[in-house]
Amino acid sequence: MHTILSSPSKTVTIGSDQPFAIIGERINPTGRKIFSQQLRNGDLSRVEIDVREQAEGGAMLLDVNMGAPLADEAALMTRAVKLIQSLTDLPLVIDSSIVEVLDAGLAAYQGKALVNSVTAEDERLDAILPLVKRYDAAVIGLPNDEAEIPEEPARRLELTRKLIRIATEKYHIAIEDIVIDPLAMPVGADTLHPTRTLETIAMIRDEFGVNMTLGASNVSFGMPDRHTISSAFLPIAMSHGLTSAIMDARTPQAVRSVKAADLVLGRDEWGASWIAGYRARQA
Amino acid sequence: MHTILSSPSKTVTIGSDQPFAIIGERINPTGRKIFSQQLRNGDLSRVEIDVREQAEGGAMLLDVNMGAPLADEAALMTRAVKLIQSLTDLPLVIDSSIVEVLDAGLAAYQGKALVNSVTAEDERLDAILPLVKRYDAAVIGLPNDEAEIPEEPARRLELTRKLIRIATEKYHIAIEDIVIDPLAMPVGADTLHPTRTLETIAMIRDEFGVNMTLGASNVSFGMPDRHTISSAFLPIAMSHGLTSAIMDARTPQAVRSVKAADLVLGRDEWGASWIAGYRARQA
């Protein structure tokens, strides 16, 4: 199954027969004090560096989150989307928990965007999915609802079923345009969290074959040597059915582990990309 | 299922609920010109460095191969086993294609050794398995026979069945003492090789639940940036059922990827080993 995203001059295909889709996580004020302050002042100057570093590091899409408290997030999102599209041809992921901000981002965006995200809560589905349909976007669905972020893979699968059913049947969104986030939680909080995520990924792949993405940095949150944890977790998740991740695209270790997993999982014919990547680094 | 190996003062348990068993590959003249020449001259002085570097790097067992052409391999194996056991308490893997050399190594060894290896060829089974039984050792079984090194996972599974049947029924070797090598071949020769190995691992795990090991360095043979390939392949293989590898224990990248995989696969309670390993490196 192929999820096809685009900017005016570039198309990116997410799929299990494609190279793993690396979504740069960096344009997001969470955990970035200075950037957060800049956003409150309407200063987007830092974004240019973030775009360049992530594109150079290997990002294939860029997540854009303007979630600064007290800022006019919708206005910021409009400006950010226009600015970023003037700087790069990478397709964007419009990321907000506020419906109006998603709307502003989608209105400003040129191309087919990915919306991050909708939960399986009825109210959220009914607020966000019409937007996704109206802008002919794709959407990341999270299998949690009003009651809980479920731990059990079987329950996450149930909520995935609900999400896909409502998106396709009620809002006539193509199943190819639904990307499920199986929910990755910190291994430091519970060493069984990653196993639950992996089981969820395999179950969703087996039942729906849809594309999946997750916030890779969540897994290693609070632990030392985080990049090595991501670099082991992502290849495993890929072998279970994960086809994309929102991740640190500026870190060679994580990006190269994903490329190596593409290679050993048979998604890099003749190893051509692997060898080309190596040569480019030597040059 | 637990495969328990020992030296006089140390026991190592291989199993899917245990930390991944890292077998140091280094004490082997293959591809080592100087070491090969030293062995031909009966000079074992290099072994001391190999033992120390691998033990410090995280090896839990050490493979010992004295396969130098024209040397008296049986005599060398006897000396090497005695020397190595005087230097380290790590259990050893006695590695040779020559039955008499395995016999010499097992006779010299103090503890329960792992024999590397026996194929599914009748003649080899009948020559090596009696030795394994006599010395109460464990054995690595390779699912290839006279006719072929099979590519198809289903055929490798068939040969695994034969191997396990003959070892347990004819030679009364406990199934816990059989470790299957699912055969890892270079991704550079065929990008589907790793996928076949992974499928084989999953099939053998599902049918027998036995422990498995493989030569991890084979996968990346001939490719650039080999350590990153191993560091992606090993976590995936672990998630499919691999419980051990014969690998480069001197390379922090590969060893740490395995430890990170232990963590995210739920084999490192509270992340205690991960955090302890990090602290030790900072000290």
XYZ file of C-alpha atoms in Angstrom:
566
model
C 0.000 0.000 0.000
C 1.352 3.398 -0.985
C 0.755 6.696 0.775
C 1.788 9.389 -1.673
C 2.647 12.849 -0.375
C 3.872 15.783 -2.395
C 5.100 19.326 -2.660
C 4.783 21.208 -5.969
C 8.004 19.641 -7.250
C 8.534 16.445 -5.234
C 6.613 13.262 -4.504
C 7.393 10.920 -1.614
C 5.888 7.441 -1.468
C 5.540 5.632 1.839
C 5.230 1.855 1.565
C 6.711 -1.452 2.672
C 8.469 -1.840 -0.700
C 9.932 1.673 -0.457
C 12.897 3.062 1.465
C 11.802 3.863 5.006
C 10.251 7.349 5.141
C 12.243 9.556 7.515
C 10.155 12.461 8.835
C 12.277 15.162 10.463
C 10.960 15.926 13.966
C 12.945 19.061 14.640
C 10.590 21.925 13.717
C 8.753 21.709 17.012
C 9.190 23.903 20.095
C 8.671 21.023 22.543
C 11.772 20.858 24.709
C 13.382 23.809 22.864
C 13.323 26.867 25.140
C 14.945 29.349 22.800
C 12.914 28.286 19.767
C 9.759 28.423 21.855
C 10.576 31.986 22.911
C 11.336 32.940 19.319
C 7.970 31.606 18.198
C 6.208 33.638 20.883
C 7.944 36.671 19.378
C 6.889 35.653 15.891
C 10.528 34.947 14.969
C 10.858 32.066 12.490
C 14.528 32.647 11.681
C 15.632 29.388 13.319
C 13.446 27.360 10.977
C 15.827 27.892 8.093
C 18.641 26.069 9.917
C 16.286 23.299 10.986
C 15.160 22.757 7.398
C 18.700 22.653 6.057
C 20.125 20.385 8.740
C 17.294 17.882 8.439
C 17.324 17.840 4.637
C 21.088 17.314 4.640
C 20.753 14.606 7.281
C 18.359 12.559 5.182
C 14.829 13.727 6.054
C 12.340 12.858 3.322
C 9.463 14.807 4.898
C 9.426 17.517 7.573
C 7.065 17.700 10.520
C 5.971 21.266 11.330
C 4.651 21.976 14.818
C 4.172 25.550 16.073
C 2.784 24.629 19.486
C 4.075 27.575 21.498
C 1.798 28.493 24.407
C 0.369 31.996 24.179
C 1.401 32.370 20.527
C -1.078 32.743 17.672
C -0.381 29.237 16.481
C -2.612 29.406 13.400
C -0.882 32.532 12.110
C 2.517 31.018 12.879
C 1.602 27.803 11.075
C 0.530 29.732 7.972
C 3.786 31.654 7.932
C 5.901 28.604 8.713
C 4.379 26.484 5.961
C 4.926 29.238 3.399
C 8.460 29.895 4.612
C 9.443 26.207 4.651
C 7.995 25.600 1.213
C 10.131 28.489 -0.048
C 13.213 26.777 1.410
C 12.725 23.099 0.487
C 10.795 20.837 -1.820
C 10.317 18.184 0.880
C 6.625 17.460 1.552
C 5.392 18.583 4.986
C 3.585 17.036 7.911
C 1.188 19.572 9.456
C 1.322 18.892 13.183
C -1.008 20.386 15.777
C -3.539 19.379 18.383
C -5.678 22.397 17.448
C -8.105 21.956 14.561
C -7.873 25.597 13.441
C -4.101 25.339 13.225
C -4.325 22.226 11.055
C -6.814 24.090 8.875
C -4.480 27.089 8.553
C -1.519 24.852 7.714
C -3.438 22.875 5.116
C -4.815 26.067 3.546
C -1.310 27.463 3.192
C 0.260 24.217 1.963
C 0.959 23.574 -1.709
C 0.728 19.861 -2.451
C -0.558 16.793 -0.622
C 0.244 17.024 3.080
C 0.172 14.572 5.947
C -1.893 15.687 8.963
C -0.471 14.856 12.396
C -2.791 13.641 13.928
C -6.259 12.397 14.809
C -7.102 10.113 17.729
C -9.917 7.565 17.764
C -12.069 9.949 19.849
C -15.420 10.620 18.112
C -15.202 14.359 18.589
C -11.691 14.543 17.132
C -12.531 12.292 14.221
C -15.539 14.459 13.354
C -13.504 17.652 13.608
C -10.346 16.614 11.778
C -11.335 14.066 9.135
C -13.542 16.526 7.177
C -10.498 18.794 6.927
C -8.332 15.923 5.708
C -10.950 15.125 3.078
C -11.489 18.729 2.026
C -7.762 19.334 1.442
C -7.220 15.855 -0.026
C -4.528 15.280 2.595
C -3.379 12.089 4.311
C -3.674 11.662 8.074
C -1.857 10.005 10.962
C -4.278 8.126 13.218
C -3.539 7.364 16.874
C -5.293 4.376 18.448
C -6.231 6.035 21.708
C -9.592 7.449 22.757
C -11.312 9.477 25.482
C -10.906 6.682 27.994
C -7.287 5.699 27.655
C -4.001 5.293 25.886
C -4.317 1.539 25.833
C -1.370 -0.664 26.721
C -2.703 -3.851 25.171
C -1.894 -4.357 21.482
C -5.309 -5.977 20.955
C -7.042 -2.836 22.226
C -4.877 -0.609 20.049
C -5.860 -2.788 17.103
C -9.542 -2.329 17.986
C -9.190 1.438 18.037
C -7.302 1.266 14.740
C -10.266 -0.629 13.283
C -12.633 2.088 14.505
C -10.427 4.835 13.119
C -10.080 3.231 9.700
C -13.787 2.388 9.550
C -14.894 5.951 10.296
C -12.295 7.539 8.035
C -13.095 5.334 5.062
C -16.848 4.775 5.475
C -18.039 8.049 6.965
C -15.525 10.444 5.414
C -14.578 8.486 2.270
C -10.886 8.899 2.882
C -8.870 6.334 0.922
C -7.256 3.751 3.173
C -3.933 4.587 1.475
C -4.230 8.056 3.004
C -4.398 6.713 6.549
C -1.104 6.215 8.370
C -1.407 4.607 11.798
C 0.832 5.559 14.715
C 0.942 2.420 16.888
C 2.012 4.503 19.934
C 5.603 4.338 21.146
C 6.171 4.974 24.827
C 9.404 5.264 26.824
C 11.261 2.044 27.572
C 12.487 3.804 30.700
C 8.919 3.909 32.050
C 8.268 0.235 31.361
C 10.662 -2.132 29.593
C 7.661 -3.878 28.011
C 6.478 -0.725 26.191
C 8.538 -1.351 23.031
C 7.355 -4.971 22.833
C 3.745 -3.781 22.967
C 4.422 -1.322 20.173
C 6.084 -4.025 18.060
C 3.161 -6.398 18.580
C 0.729 -3.653 17.630
C 2.695 -2.935 14.460
C 2.652 -6.589 13.395
C -1.091 -6.919 14.111
C -1.971 -3.777 12.132
C 0.238 -4.868 9.232
C -1.357 -8.306 9.164
C -4.927 -6.990 9.296
C -4.752 -3.825 7.189
C -1.346 -3.534 5.531
C -1.532 0.233 6.040
C 1.465 2.442 6.457
C 2.606 3.231 9.983
C 4.736 5.893 11.602
C 5.717 6.714 15.178
C 7.650 9.184 17.263
C 10.915 7.263 17.481
C 12.459 9.535 20.079
C 9.745 8.613 22.579
C 11.193 5.127 22.980
C 14.522 6.271 24.399
C 13.153 9.215 26.414
C 14.950 9.546 29.756
C 17.600 6.918 28.964
C 21.300 7.466 28.274
C 22.771 6.904 24.792
C 19.399 7.520 23.160
C 20.623 7.307 19.567
C 21.796 3.727 19.999
C 18.392 2.758 21.390
C 16.633 4.318 18.384
C 19.158 2.671 16.081
C 18.243 -0.760 17.428
C 14.512 -0.160 17.824
C 13.816 1.270 14.361
C 15.240 -1.687 12.379
C 13.218 -4.085 14.537
C 10.055 -1.999 14.064
C 10.702 -1.878 10.307
C 10.965 -5.661 10.187
C 7.558 -5.826 11.900
C 5.870 -3.422 9.450
C 6.734 0.156 10.372
C 7.209 2.148 7.157
C 8.021 5.619 8.519
C 9.104 7.435 11.657
C 9.130 10.963 12.976
C 12.711 11.049 14.138
C 15.942 12.952 14.563
C 17.102 13.245 10.952
C 20.176 15.227 11.991
C 21.763 12.227 13.734
C 23.806 10.084 11.335
C 23.640 7.066 13.625
C 19.838 6.779 13.523
C 19.545 7.646 9.836
C 22.217 5.140 8.851
C 20.640 2.398 10.947
C 17.415 2.929 8.999
C 19.292 2.795 5.680
C 21.073 -0.379 6.790
C 17.699 -1.875 7.719
C 16.398 -0.967 4.241
C 19.381 -2.910 2.911
C 19.007 -6.072 4.986
C 15.213 -6.088 4.583
C 15.587 -6.197 0.797
C 14.428 -2.632 0.058
C 17.668 -1.426 -1.480
C 18.243 -3.364 -4.695
C 21.907 -4.277 -5.276
C 22.666 -2.175 -2.174
C 22.903 0.773 -4.538
C 21.635 3.369 -2.041
C 23.841 1.992 0.713
C 26.965 2.208 -1.413
C 26.013 5.633 -2.804
C 25.427 6.946 0.725
C 28.816 5.684 1.822
C 30.560 7.268 -1.140
C 28.820 10.585 -0.558
C 30.104 10.627 3.032
C 33.649 9.885 1.870
C 33.592 12.702 -0.707
C 14.892 -23.132 26.242
C 18.283 -22.744 27.918
C 21.628 -23.849 26.520
C 24.038 -23.801 29.442
C 27.770 -23.592 28.772
C 30.513 -23.360 31.339
C 34.142 -23.016 32.274
C 35.362 -24.167 35.709
C 34.287 -20.877 37.278
C 31.657 -19.374 34.973
C 28.305 -20.396 33.506
C 26.689 -18.729 30.507
C 23.050 -19.368 29.663
C 21.778 -18.845 26.123
C 18.028 -18.329 25.858
C 15.332 -15.989 24.572
C 14.752 -14.653 28.096
C 18.471 -14.010 28.577
C 20.750 -11.218 27.387
C 21.881 -11.983 23.843
C 24.948 -14.266 23.914
C 27.881 -12.536 22.234
C 30.472 -15.039 20.975
C 33.777 -13.395 20.087
C 34.824 -14.389 16.546
C 38.369 -13.091 16.641
C 40.487 -16.138 17.528
C 40.458 -17.408 13.959
C 43.180 -17.102 11.306
C 40.684 -16.610 8.447
C 41.534 -13.292 6.817
C 44.398 -12.666 9.271
C 47.693 -13.122 7.450
C 50.046 -12.429 10.333
C 48.109 -14.542 12.813
C 47.926 -17.324 10.249
C 51.709 -17.220 9.832
C 52.194 -17.181 13.597
C 50.026 -20.278 13.957
C 52.052 -22.073 11.303
C 55.089 -21.310 13.449
C 53.318 -22.548 16.559
C 53.245 -19.007 17.974
C 50.146 -18.353 20.082
C 51.328 -15.054 21.549
C 48.662 -13.032 19.720
C 45.880 -14.992 21.379
C 46.427 -13.213 24.670
C 45.541 -9.839 23.112
C 42.543 -11.323 21.308
C 41.196 -12.761 24.555
C 41.607 -9.514 26.454
C 40.151 -7.257 23.760
C 37.105 -9.443 23.247
C 36.454 -9.933 26.967
C 36.719 -6.171 27.521
C 34.461 -5.533 24.537
C 31.657 -7.650 25.915
C 32.198 -11.194 24.635
C 30.385 -13.766 26.771
C 31.932 -16.758 25.014
C 34.984 -17.073 22.754
C 35.161 -18.999 19.507
C 38.511 -20.769 19.001
C 39.497 -21.730 15.468
C 43.043 -22.841 14.635
C 42.440 -23.515 10.943
C 45.857 -22.674 9.561
C 46.727 -24.699 6.458
C 49.784 -26.931 6.918
C 49.784 -26.497 10.689
C 49.158 -29.340 13.134
C 45.728 -28.034 13.951
C 44.932 -30.631 16.620
C 48.088 -29.839 18.573
C 47.465 -26.109 18.194
C 43.870 -26.500 19.387
C 45.005 -28.387 22.486
C 47.523 -25.674 23.321
C 45.134 -22.836 22.488
C 42.336 -24.193 24.666
C 44.689 -24.628 27.628
C 46.235 -21.214 27.110
C 42.884 -19.419 26.746
C 41.455 -21.140 29.799
C 44.474 -19.901 31.763
C 43.683 -16.347 30.621
C 39.897 -16.106 30.950
C 36.920 -17.747 32.601
C 34.714 -17.258 29.525
C 33.361 -20.559 28.151
C 34.760 -21.555 24.758
C 33.369 -22.565 21.388
C 35.582 -25.243 19.813
C 35.568 -24.459 16.101
C 36.948 -26.697 13.378
C 35.880 -28.570 10.274
C 38.196 -31.440 11.247
C 36.811 -34.065 13.608
C 40.173 -34.815 15.226
C 40.665 -31.154 16.024
C 37.258 -30.937 17.688
C 38.196 -34.056 19.668
C 41.507 -32.526 20.740
C 39.820 -29.279 21.759
C 37.107 -31.022 23.725
C 39.646 -33.297 25.446
C 41.646 -30.266 26.561
C 38.645 -28.164 27.590
C 37.565 -27.831 31.216
C 33.803 -27.319 31.408
C 30.867 -27.627 29.013
C 31.884 -26.409 25.543
C 29.962 -25.545 22.413
C 31.120 -27.383 19.273
C 31.182 -25.356 16.032
C 29.783 -27.110 13.995
C 28.003 -30.058 12.414
C 26.105 -29.974 9.110
C 23.070 -32.102 8.255
C 25.263 -34.450 6.188
C 24.940 -38.041 7.430
C 28.664 -38.646 7.506
C 29.328 -35.477 9.514
C 26.508 -36.176 11.929
C 27.825 -39.680 12.570
C 31.376 -38.404 13.070
C 30.724 -35.367 15.253
C 27.627 -36.088 17.325
C 29.210 -39.023 19.196
C 31.999 -36.645 20.245
C 29.471 -34.071 21.421
C 27.736 -36.754 23.459
C 30.934 -38.229 24.868
C 32.189 -34.868 26.137
C 28.691 -33.729 27.200
C 29.117 -30.659 25.013
C 26.567 -28.610 23.096
C 26.706 -28.296 19.318
C 25.968 -25.784 16.573
C 24.037 -27.393 13.714
C 24.057 -26.010 10.158
C 21.068 -26.821 7.937
C 23.018 -27.675 4.807
C 23.866 -31.111 3.421
C 25.911 -32.860 0.736
C 23.707 -31.505 -2.012
C 23.452 -27.838 -1.216
C 23.466 -24.805 1.009
C 19.765 -24.230 0.518
C 18.412 -20.769 -0.172
C 14.795 -21.523 0.702
C 13.863 -21.113 4.377
C 11.506 -24.102 4.112
C 14.382 -26.325 2.999
C 16.612 -25.045 5.799
C 13.821 -25.890 8.220
C 13.630 -29.427 6.803
C 17.345 -29.945 7.307
C 17.040 -28.523 10.812
C 14.368 -31.138 11.499
C 16.694 -33.883 10.288
C 19.563 -32.562 12.359
C 17.528 -32.310 15.538
C 15.931 -35.705 14.971
C 19.246 -37.502 14.532
C 20.954 -35.660 17.379
C 18.161 -36.314 19.865
C 16.929 -39.763 18.762
C 20.085 -41.453 17.545
C 22.649 -39.792 19.793
C 20.438 -38.850 22.754
C 21.700 -35.303 22.845
C 19.322 -33.019 24.741
C 17.535 -30.572 22.450
C 18.746 -27.790 24.766
C 22.281 -28.672 23.701
C 21.544 -28.069 20.017
C 22.048 -24.533 18.721
C 20.995 -24.000 15.107
C 22.871 -21.665 12.758
C 20.222 -20.549 10.231
C 22.975 -19.597 7.718
C 23.755 -15.936 7.115
C 25.101 -15.039 3.693
C 26.384 -11.727 2.319
C 23.772 -9.109 1.478
C 26.240 -7.907 -1.154
C 25.842 -11.186 -3.040
C 22.033 -11.070 -2.977
C 19.950 -8.461 -1.183
C 17.394 -11.174 -0.351
C 19.884 -13.258 1.649
C 19.184 -11.545 4.987
C 15.423 -11.888 4.509
C 15.829 -15.635 3.946
C 17.887 -15.903 7.104
C 15.265 -13.960 9.089
C 12.451 -16.167 7.784
C 14.446 -19.264 8.673
C 15.016 -17.951 12.192
C 11.312 -17.304 12.735
C 10.332 -20.742 11.390
C 12.849 -22.565 13.584
C 11.782 -20.564 16.625
C 8.125 -21.326 15.987
C 8.667 -25.057 15.456
C 11.411 -25.896 17.954
C 12.116 -22.898 20.178
C 15.796 -23.893 20.142
C 18.614 -21.431 20.523
C 20.204 -20.045 17.376
C 23.479 -18.389 16.496
C 25.069 -17.172 13.290
C 28.195 -15.583 11.897
C 27.057 -11.959 11.959
C 30.002 -10.648 9.983
C 28.979 -12.724 6.957
C 25.962 -10.485 6.345
C 27.991 -7.352 5.678
C 30.890 -9.071 3.877
C 32.140 -6.965 0.968
C 29.999 -3.923 1.809
C 31.190 -0.566 3.174
C 30.353 0.532 6.740
C 29.986 -3.085 7.838
C 29.451 -2.334 11.526
C 26.307 -0.333 10.832
C 24.885 -3.200 8.784
C 25.549 -5.645 11.634
C 24.099 -3.144 14.084
C 20.816 -3.072 12.156
C 20.690 -6.757 11.231
C 21.359 -8.200 14.686
C 18.465 -6.409 16.481
C 16.085 -7.535 13.714
C 17.369 -11.115 13.920
C 16.998 -11.021 17.719
C 13.380 -9.924 17.369
C 12.811 -12.943 15.118
C 14.372 -15.453 17.533
C 18.158 -15.317 17.270
C 19.649 -15.749 20.747
C 23.385 -15.577 20.030
C 25.880 -14.527 17.374
C 29.502 -15.137 16.566
C 30.521 -11.540 16.041
C 33.089 -8.817 16.413
C 33.023 -8.246 20.159
C 35.733 -5.593 19.923
C 33.456 -3.140 18.087
C 31.427 -0.995 20.491
C 28.825 -0.154 17.816
C 27.771 -3.773 17.233
C 27.946 -4.742 20.906
C 25.910 -1.725 21.982
C 23.278 -2.348 19.317
C 22.802 -5.829 20.738
C 22.516 -4.431 24.276
C 19.990 -1.845 23.060
C 18.016 -4.630 21.407
C 18.059 -6.547 24.711
C 16.577 -3.408 26.258
C 13.787 -2.770 23.741
C 12.927 -6.479 23.501
C 12.265 -6.598 27.244
C 15.353 -8.618 28.245
C 16.925 -5.972 30.445
C 14.653 -5.401 33.421
C 14.420 -1.747 34.451
C 17.115 -1.086 31.854
C 19.622 -1.860 34.609
C 22.277 -3.332 32.295
C 21.854 -0.523 29.792
C 22.354 2.149 32.413
C 25.239 0.263 34.070
C 26.965 -0.122 30.684
C 26.617 3.579 30.009
C 28.007 4.503 33.415
C 30.956 2.151 32.992
C 31.848 3.853 29.699
C 31.676 7.292 31.328
C 33.945 6.269 34.192
